PDB file of C-alpha atoms in Angstrom:
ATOM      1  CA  UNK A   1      91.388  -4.190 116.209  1.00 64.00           C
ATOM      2  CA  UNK A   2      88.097  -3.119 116.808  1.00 70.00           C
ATOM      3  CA  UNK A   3      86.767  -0.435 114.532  1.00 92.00           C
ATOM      4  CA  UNK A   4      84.074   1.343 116.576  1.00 95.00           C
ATOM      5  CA  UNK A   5      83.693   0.266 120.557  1.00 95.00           C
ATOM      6  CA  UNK A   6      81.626   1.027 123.253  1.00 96.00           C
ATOM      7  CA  UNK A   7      82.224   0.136 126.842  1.00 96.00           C
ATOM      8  CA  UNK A   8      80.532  -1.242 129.140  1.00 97.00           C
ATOM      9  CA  UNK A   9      78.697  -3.733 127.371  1.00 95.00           C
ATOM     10  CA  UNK A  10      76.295  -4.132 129.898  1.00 96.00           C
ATOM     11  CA  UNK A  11      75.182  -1.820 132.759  1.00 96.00           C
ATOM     12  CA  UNK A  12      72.513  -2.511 135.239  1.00 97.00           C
ATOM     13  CA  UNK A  13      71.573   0.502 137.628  1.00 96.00           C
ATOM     14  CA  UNK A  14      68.682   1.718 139.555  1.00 97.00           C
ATOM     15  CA  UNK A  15      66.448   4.698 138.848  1.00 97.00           C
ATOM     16  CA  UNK A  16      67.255   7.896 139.779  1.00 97.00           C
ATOM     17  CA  UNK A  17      71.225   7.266 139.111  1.00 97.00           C
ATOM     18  CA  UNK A  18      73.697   9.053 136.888  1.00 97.00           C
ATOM     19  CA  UNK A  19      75.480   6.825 134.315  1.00 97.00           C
ATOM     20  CA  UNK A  20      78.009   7.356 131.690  1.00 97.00           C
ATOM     21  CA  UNK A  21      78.759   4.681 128.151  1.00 97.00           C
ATOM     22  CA  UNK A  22      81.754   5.720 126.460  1.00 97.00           C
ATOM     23  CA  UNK A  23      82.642   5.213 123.167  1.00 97.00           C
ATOM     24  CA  UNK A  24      85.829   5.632 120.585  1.00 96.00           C
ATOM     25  CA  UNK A  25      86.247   5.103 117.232  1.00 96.00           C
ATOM     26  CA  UNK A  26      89.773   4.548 115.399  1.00 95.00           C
ATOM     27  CA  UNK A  27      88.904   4.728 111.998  1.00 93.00           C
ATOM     28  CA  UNK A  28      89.669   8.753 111.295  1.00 91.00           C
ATOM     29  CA  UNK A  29      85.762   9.340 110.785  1.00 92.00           C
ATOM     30  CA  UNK A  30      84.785  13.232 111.746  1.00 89.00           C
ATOM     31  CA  UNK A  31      80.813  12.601 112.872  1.00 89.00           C
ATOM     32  CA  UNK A  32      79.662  10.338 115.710  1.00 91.00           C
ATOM     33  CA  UNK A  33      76.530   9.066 116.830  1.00 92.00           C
ATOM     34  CA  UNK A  34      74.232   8.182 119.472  1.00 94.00           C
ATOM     35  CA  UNK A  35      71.600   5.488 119.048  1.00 94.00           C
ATOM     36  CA  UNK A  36      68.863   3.892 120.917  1.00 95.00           C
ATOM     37  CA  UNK A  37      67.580   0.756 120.045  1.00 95.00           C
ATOM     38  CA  UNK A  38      63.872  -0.615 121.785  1.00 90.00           C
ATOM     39  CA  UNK A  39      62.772  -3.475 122.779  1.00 85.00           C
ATOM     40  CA  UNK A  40      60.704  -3.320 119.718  1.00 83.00           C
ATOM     41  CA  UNK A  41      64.527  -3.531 118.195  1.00 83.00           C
ATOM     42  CA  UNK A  42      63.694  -0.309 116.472  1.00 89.00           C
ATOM     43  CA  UNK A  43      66.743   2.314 115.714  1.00 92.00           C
ATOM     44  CA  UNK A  44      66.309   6.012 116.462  1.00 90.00           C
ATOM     45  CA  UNK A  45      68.846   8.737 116.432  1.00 89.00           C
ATOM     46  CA  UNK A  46      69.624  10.342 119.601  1.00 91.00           C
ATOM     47  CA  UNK A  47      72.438  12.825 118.718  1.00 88.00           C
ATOM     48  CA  UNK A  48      74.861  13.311 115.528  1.00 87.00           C
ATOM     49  CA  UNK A  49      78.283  15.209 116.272  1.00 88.00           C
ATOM     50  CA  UNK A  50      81.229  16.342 114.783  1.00 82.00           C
ATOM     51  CA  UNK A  51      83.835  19.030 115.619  1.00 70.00           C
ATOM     52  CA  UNK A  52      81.734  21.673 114.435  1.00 68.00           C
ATOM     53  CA  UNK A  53      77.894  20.820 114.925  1.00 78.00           C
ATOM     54  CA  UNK A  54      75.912  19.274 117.674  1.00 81.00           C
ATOM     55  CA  UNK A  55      72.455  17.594 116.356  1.00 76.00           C
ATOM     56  CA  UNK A  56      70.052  16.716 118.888  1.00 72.00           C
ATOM     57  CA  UNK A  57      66.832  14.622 117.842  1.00 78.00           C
ATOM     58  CA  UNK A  58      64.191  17.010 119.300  1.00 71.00           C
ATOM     59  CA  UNK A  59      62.545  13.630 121.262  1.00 84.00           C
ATOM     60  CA  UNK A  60      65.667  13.349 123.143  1.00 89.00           C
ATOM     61  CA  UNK A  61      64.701  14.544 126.843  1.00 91.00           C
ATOM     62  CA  UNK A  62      67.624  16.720 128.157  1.00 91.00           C
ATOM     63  CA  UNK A  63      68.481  14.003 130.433  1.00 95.00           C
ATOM     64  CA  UNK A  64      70.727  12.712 127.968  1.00 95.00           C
ATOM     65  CA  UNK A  65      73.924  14.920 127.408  1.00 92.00           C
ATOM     66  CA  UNK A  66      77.106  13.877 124.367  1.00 91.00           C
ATOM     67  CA  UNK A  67      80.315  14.953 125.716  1.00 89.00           C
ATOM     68  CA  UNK A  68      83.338  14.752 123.049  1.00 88.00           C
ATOM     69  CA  UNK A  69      86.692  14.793 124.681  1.00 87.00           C
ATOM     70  CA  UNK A  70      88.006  14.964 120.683  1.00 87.00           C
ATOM     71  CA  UNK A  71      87.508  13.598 117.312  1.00 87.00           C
ATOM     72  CA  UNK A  72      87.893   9.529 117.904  1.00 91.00           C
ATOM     73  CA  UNK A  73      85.379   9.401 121.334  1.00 93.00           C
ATOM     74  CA  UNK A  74      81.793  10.317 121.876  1.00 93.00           C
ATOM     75  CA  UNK A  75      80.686   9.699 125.534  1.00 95.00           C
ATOM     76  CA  UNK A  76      77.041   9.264 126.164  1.00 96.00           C
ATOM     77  CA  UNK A  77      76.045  10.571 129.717  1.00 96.00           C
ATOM     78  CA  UNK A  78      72.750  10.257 131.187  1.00 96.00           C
ATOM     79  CA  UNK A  79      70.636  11.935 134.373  1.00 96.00           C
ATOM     80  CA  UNK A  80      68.319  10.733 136.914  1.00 97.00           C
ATOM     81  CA  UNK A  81      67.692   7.273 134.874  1.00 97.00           C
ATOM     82  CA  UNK A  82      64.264   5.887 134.655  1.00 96.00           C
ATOM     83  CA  UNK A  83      63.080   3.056 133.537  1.00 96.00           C
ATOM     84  CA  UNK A  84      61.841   3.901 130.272  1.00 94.00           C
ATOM     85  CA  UNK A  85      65.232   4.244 129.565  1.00 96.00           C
ATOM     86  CA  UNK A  86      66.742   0.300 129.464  1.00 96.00           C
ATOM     87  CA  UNK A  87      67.397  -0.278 125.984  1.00 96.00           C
ATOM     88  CA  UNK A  88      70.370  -1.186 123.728  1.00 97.00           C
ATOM     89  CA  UNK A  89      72.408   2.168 122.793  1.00 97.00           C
ATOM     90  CA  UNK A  90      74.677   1.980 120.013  1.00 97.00           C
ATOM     91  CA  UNK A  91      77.381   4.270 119.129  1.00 96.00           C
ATOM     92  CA  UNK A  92      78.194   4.807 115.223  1.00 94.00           C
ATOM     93  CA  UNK A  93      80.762   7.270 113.218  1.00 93.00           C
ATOM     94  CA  UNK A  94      81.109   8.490 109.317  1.00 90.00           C
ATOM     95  CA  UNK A  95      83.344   9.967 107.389  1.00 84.00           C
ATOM     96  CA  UNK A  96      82.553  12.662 104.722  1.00 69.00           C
ATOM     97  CA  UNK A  97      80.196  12.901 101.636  1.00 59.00           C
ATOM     98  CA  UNK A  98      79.551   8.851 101.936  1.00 68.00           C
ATOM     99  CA  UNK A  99      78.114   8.493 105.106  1.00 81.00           C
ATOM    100  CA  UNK A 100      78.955   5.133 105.480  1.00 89.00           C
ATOM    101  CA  UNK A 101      77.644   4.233 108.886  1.00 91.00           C
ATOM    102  CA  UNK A 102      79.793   1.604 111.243  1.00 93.00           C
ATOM    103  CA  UNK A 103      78.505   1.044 114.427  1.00 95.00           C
ATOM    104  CA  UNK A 104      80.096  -0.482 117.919  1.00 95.00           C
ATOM    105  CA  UNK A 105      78.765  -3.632 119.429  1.00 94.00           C
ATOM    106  CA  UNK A 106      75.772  -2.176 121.697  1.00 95.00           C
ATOM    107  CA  UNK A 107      75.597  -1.320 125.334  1.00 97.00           C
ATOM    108  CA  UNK A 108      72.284  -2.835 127.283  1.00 96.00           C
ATOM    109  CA  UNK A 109      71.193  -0.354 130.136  1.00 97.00           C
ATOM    110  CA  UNK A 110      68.556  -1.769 132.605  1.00 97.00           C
ATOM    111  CA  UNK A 111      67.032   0.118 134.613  1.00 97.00           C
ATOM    112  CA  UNK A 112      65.380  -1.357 137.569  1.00 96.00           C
TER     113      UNK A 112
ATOM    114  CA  UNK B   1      59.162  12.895 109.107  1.00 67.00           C
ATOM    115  CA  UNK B   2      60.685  10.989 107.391  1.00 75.00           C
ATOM    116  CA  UNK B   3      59.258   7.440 107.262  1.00 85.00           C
ATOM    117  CA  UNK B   4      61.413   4.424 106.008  1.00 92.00           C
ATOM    118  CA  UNK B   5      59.209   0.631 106.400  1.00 94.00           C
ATOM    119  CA  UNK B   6      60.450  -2.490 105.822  1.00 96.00           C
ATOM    120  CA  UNK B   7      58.046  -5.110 105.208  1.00 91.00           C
ATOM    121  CA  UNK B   8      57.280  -8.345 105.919  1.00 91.00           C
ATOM    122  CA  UNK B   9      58.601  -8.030 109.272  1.00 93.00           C
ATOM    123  CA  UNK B  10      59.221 -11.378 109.274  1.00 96.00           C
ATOM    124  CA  UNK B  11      60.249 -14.198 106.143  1.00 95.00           C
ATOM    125  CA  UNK B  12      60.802 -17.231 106.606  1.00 97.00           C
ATOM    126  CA  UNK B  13      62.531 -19.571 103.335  1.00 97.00           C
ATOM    127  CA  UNK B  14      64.412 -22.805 102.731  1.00 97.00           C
ATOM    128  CA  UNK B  15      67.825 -22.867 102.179  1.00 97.00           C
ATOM    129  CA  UNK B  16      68.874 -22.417  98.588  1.00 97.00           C
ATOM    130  CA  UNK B  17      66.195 -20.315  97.406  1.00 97.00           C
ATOM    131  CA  UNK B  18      66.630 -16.769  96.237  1.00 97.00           C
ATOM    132  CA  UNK B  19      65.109 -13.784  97.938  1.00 96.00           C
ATOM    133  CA  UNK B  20      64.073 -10.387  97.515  1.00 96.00           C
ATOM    134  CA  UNK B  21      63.499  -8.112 100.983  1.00 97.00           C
ATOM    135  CA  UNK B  22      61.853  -4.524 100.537  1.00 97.00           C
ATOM    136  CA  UNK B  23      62.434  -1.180 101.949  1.00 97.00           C
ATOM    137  CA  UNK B  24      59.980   2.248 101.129  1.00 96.00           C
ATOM    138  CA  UNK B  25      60.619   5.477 101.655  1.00 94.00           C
ATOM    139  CA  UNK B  26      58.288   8.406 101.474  1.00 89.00           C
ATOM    140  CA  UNK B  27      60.464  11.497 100.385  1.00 87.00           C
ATOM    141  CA  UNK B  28      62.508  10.555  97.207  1.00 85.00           C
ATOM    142  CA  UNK B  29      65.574  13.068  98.039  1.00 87.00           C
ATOM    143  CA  UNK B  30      67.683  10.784  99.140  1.00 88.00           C
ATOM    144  CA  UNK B  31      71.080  11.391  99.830  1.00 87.00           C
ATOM    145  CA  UNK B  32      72.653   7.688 101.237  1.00 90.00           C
ATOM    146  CA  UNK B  33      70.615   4.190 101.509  1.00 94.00           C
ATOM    147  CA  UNK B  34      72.456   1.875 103.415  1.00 96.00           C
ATOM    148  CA  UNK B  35      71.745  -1.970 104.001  1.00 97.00           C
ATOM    149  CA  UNK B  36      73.089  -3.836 107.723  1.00 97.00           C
ATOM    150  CA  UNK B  37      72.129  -6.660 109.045  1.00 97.00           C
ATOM    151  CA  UNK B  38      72.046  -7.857 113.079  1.00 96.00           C
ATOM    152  CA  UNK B  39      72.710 -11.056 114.661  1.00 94.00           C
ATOM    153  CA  UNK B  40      70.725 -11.798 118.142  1.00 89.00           C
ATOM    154  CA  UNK B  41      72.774  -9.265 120.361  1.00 86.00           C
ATOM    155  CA  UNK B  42      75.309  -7.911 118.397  1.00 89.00           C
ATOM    156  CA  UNK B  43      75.902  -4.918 116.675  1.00 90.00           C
ATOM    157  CA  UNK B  44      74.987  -4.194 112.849  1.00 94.00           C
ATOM    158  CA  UNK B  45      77.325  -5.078 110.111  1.00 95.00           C
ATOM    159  CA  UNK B  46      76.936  -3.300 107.077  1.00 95.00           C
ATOM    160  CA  UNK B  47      76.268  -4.422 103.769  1.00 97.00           C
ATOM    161  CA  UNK B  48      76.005  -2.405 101.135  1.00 97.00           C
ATOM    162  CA  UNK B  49      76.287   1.648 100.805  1.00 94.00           C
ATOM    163  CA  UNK B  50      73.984   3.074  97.841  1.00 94.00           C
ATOM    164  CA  UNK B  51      74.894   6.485  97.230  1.00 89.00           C
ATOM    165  CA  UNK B  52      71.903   9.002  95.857  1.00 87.00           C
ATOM    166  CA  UNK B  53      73.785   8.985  92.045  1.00 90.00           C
ATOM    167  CA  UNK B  54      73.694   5.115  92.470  1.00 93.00           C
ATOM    168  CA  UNK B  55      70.890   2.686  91.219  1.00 94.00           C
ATOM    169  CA  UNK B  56      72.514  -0.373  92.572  1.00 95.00           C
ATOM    170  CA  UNK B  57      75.283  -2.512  94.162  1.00 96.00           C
ATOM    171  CA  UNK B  58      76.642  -5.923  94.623  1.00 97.00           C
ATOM    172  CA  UNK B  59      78.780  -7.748  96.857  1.00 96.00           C
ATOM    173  CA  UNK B  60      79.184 -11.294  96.527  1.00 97.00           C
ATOM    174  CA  UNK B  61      75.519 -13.267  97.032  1.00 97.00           C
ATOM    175  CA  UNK B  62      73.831  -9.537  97.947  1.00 98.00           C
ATOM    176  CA  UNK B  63      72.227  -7.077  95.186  1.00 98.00           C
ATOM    177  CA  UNK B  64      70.725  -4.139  96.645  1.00 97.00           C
ATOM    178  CA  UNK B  65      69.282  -1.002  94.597  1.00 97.00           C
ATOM    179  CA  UNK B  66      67.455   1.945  94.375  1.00 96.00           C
ATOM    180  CA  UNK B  67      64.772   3.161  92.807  1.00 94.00           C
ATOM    181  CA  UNK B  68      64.325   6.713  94.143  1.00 92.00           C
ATOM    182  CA  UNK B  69      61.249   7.497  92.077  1.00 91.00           C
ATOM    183  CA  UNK B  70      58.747   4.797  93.564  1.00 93.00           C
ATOM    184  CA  UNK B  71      60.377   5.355  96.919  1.00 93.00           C
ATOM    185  CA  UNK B  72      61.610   1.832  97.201  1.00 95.00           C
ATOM    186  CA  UNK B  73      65.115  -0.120  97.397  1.00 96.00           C
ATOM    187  CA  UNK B  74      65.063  -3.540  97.273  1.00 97.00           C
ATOM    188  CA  UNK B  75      67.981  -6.407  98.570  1.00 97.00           C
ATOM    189  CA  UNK B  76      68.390  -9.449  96.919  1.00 97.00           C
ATOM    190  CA  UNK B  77      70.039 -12.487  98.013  1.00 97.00           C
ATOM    191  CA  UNK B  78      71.091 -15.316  95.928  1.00 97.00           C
ATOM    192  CA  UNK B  79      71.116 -18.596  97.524  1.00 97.00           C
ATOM    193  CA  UNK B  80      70.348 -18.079 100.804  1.00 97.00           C
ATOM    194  CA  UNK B  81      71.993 -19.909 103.387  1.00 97.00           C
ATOM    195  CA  UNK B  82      71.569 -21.063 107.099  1.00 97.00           C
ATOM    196  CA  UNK B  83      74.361 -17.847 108.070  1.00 96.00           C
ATOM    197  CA  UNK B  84      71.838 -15.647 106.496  1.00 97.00           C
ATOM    198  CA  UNK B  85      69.586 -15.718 109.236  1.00 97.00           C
ATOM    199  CA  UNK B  86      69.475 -12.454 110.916  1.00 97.00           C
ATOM    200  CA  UNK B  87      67.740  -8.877 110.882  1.00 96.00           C
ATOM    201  CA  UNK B  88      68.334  -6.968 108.081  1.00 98.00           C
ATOM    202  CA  UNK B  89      67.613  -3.340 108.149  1.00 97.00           C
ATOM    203  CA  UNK B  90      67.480  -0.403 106.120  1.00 97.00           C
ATOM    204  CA  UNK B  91      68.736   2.918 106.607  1.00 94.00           C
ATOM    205  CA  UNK B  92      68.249   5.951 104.660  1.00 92.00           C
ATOM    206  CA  UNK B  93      69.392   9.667 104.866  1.00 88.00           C
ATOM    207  CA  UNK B  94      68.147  12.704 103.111  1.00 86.00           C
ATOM    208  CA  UNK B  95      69.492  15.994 101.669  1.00 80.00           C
ATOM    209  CA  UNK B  96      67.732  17.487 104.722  1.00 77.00           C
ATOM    210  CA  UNK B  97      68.928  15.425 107.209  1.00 75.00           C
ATOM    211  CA  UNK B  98      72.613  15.318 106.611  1.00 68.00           C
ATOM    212  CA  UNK B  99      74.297  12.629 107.579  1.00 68.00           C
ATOM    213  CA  UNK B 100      71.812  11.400 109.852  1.00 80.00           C
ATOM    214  CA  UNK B 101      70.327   7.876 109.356  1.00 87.00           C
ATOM    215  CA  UNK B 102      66.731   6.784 109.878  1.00 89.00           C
ATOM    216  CA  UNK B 103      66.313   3.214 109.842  1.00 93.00           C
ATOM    217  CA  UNK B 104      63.378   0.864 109.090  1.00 94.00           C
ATOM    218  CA  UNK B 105      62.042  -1.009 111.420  1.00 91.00           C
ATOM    219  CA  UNK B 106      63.671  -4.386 109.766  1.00 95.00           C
ATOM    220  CA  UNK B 107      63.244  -7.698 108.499  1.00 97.00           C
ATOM    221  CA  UNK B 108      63.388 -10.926 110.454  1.00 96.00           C
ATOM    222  CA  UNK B 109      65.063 -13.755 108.162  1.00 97.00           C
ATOM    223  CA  UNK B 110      64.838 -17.154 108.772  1.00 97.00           C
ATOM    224  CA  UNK B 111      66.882 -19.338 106.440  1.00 97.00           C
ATOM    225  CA  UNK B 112      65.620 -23.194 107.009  1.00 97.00           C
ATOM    226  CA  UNK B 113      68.672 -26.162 106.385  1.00 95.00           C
TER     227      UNK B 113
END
């Protein structure tokens, strides 16, 4: 029973097109996150969210929108792709004062 | 900014020897340190949770700890093995920050039957 998933695994999709990775967590955490790993396999935060607060890493262009249907799922939607934007994006939730991260498998955008 | 580096970026040890990977930090208000580690296309796994009031924690062959003063946290593992080979990475988050983690930028280990 997987703790934190992310589907699809793998997307491959031309410039210019609208895509969506979803993602759900089942472990009663209240914050979610976005993400992005290079090709350099560097992590960076894209977005932080729980039912009260939206926090946006000021590099994120507004291309990239969260939408939260509720507490458990954290859907990553993105604009007019380019190609800078193929990486692995990982979705992660917390719970509370300990922070404890636990994050979903990856899903590899390519852009071509 | 806050800056977290992990160095070497690579290491590279025979199986069976003890080993001690590094992870600095420039602002000493730390609020969580957390330890993962990555296999080749998978997601991270996490190790060990330090919390700010902590100075250390063990589970089974891994040590990690904290010393927030020289800005450094160190993980120790005790006789490595083949299935120790993977990226480990640290990742920190501040009083300022919340609960949002900044991670290093890793280190590559190679453990050699």
């Amino acid at each position: 029973d997987t703790a934190v998933s992310q589907t699809p695994k793998y997307l491959v999709t031309q410039m210019g097109n609208d895509k969506s990775i979803k993602c759900e967590q089942n472990l009663g955490h209240d914050t979610m996150y976005w993400y992005k790993q290079d090709s350099k396999k560097f992590l960076k935060i894209m977005f932080s969210y729980n039912n009260k607060e939206l926090i946006i890493n000021e590099t994120v262009p507004n291309r990239f929108s969260p939408k939260s249907p509720d507490k458990a799922h954290l859907n990553l939607h993105i604009n007019s792709l380019e190609l800078g934007d193929s990486a692995v994006y990982f979705c992660a939730s917390s719970y509370g004062s300990t922070g404890e991260l636990f994050f979903g498998e990856g899903s590899r955008l390519t852009v071509l | 900014k806050q800056e977290v580096t992990q160095i070497p970026a690579a290491l590279s040890v025979p199986e069976g020897e003890n080993l001690v990977l590094n992870c600095s930090f420039t602002d000493s208000a730390i609020y969580n340190l957390q330890w993962f580690r990555q296999d080749p296309g998978k997601g991270l796994t996490s190790l060990l949770l330090i919390q700010s009031s902590q100075r250390e924690q063990t589970s089974g062959r891994l040590n990690a700890s904290l010393d927030k003063s020289s800005g450094r946290s160190t993980l120790y593992i005790a006789a490595s093995q083949p299935g120790d080979s993977a990226t480990y990475l640290c990742a920190l988050s501040w009083w300022n920050t919340g609960n949002q983690f900044y991670f290093g930028t890793g280190t590559s280990l190679t453990v050699i039957p």
